[in-house]
Coordinates of C-alpha atoms in Angstrom, one line a residue:
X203 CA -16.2 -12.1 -15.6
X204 CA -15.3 -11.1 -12.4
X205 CA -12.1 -10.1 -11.2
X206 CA -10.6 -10.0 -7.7
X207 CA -6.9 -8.2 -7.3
X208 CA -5.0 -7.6 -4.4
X209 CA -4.2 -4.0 -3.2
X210 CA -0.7 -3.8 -1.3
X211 CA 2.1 -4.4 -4.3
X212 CA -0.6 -5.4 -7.0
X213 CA -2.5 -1.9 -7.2
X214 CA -0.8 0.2 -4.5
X215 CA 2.6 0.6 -4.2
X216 CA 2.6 0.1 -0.4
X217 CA 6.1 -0.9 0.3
X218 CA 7.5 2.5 -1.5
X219 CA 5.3 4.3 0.8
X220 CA 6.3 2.8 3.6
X221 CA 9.7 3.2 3.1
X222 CA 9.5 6.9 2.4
X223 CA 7.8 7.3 5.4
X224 CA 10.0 5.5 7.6
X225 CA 13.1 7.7 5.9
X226 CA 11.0 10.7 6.9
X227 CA 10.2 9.7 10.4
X228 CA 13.3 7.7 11.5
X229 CA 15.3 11.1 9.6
X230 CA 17.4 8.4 7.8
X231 CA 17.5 6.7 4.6
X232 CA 16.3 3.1 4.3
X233 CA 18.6 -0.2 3.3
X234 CA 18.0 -1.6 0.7
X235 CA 15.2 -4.1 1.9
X236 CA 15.6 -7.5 2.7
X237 CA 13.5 -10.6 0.7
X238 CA 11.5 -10.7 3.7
X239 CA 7.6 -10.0 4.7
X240 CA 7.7 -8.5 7.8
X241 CA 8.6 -4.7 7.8
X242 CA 11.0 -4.3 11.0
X243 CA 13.1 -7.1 9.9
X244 CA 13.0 -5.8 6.2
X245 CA 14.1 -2.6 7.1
X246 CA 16.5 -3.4 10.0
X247 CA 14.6 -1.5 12.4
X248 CA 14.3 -1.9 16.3
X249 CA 10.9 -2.3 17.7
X250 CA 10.6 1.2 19.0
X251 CA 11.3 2.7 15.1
X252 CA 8.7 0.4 14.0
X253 CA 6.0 1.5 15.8
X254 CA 6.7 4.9 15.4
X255 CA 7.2 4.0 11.6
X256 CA 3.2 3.0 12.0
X257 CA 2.3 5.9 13.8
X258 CA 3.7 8.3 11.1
X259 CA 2.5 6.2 8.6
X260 CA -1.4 6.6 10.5
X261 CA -1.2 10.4 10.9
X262 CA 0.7 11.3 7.5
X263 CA -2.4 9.4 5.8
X264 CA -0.3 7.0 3.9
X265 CA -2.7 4.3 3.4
X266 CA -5.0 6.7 0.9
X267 CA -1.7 8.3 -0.6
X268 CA 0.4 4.9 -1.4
X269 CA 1.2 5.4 -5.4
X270 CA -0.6 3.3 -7.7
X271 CA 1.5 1.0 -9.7
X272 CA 0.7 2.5 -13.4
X273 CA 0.8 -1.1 -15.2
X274 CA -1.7 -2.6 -12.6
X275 CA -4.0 0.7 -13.2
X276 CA -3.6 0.1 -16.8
X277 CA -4.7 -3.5 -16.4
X278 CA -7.6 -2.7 -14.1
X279 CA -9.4 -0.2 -16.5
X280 CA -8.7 -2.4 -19.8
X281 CA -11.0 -5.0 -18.1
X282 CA -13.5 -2.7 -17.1
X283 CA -13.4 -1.3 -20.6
X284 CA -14.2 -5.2 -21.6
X285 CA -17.1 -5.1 -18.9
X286 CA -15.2 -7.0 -16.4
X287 CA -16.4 -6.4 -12.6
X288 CA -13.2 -5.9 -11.2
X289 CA -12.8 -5.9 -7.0
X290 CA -10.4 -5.1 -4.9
X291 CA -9.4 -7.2 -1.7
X292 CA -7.3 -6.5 1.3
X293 CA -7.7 -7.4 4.9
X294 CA -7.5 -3.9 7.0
X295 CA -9.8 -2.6 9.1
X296 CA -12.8 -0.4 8.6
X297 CA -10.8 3.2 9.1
X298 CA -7.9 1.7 6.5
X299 CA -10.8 0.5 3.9
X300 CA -12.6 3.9 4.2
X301 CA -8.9 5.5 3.1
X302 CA -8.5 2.8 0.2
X303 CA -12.1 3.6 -0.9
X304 CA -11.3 7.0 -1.1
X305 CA -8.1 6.7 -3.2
X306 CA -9.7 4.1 -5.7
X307 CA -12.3 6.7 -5.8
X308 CA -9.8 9.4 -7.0
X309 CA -8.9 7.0 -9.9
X310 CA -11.9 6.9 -11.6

């Protein structure tokens, strides 16, 4: 069988990583975030900590250092252990997928 998960909050922990960053950058702890998708409005930020938010986020190399959610890693090697072809799919660009590559690498 073949098996197609998502990365961000199925395999990696994107949102933790986030946040930490943006507490690192912005010098602050982060609210509690909101139910909703987009990250400024989540967080309560203005548009100039957003981007700078982003910008840490790029140069701190968060995309190939966003934790792995244990259970989901758990998951993904029991159905390789069954001979499952697992993949992974997220829509970044090609210096974000080389990043992901590299940290799925490290799993192995």
């Amino acid at each position: 069988m073949r098996i197609a998960i998502d990365a961000d909050q199925v395999l990696f922990d994107f949102d933790a990583a986030w946040r930490m960053t943006a507490g690192q950058v912005l010098g602050r702890p982060m609210p509690k975030p909101a139910p909703t998708y987009h990250l400024m409005v989540r967080y309560g930020l203005t548009t100039s900590e957003y981007h700078k938010v982003w910008a840490g986020f790029e140069v701190m190399g968060m995309w190939a250092r966003c934790p792995i959610i244990p259970e989901a890693l758990d998951r993904v090697r029991m159905w390789l252990d069954m001979g499952h072809k697992v993949f992974v799919a997220s829509t970044v660009d090609a210096h974000v997928r080389e990043q992901r590559e590299a940290a799925l690498d490290r799993m192995a």
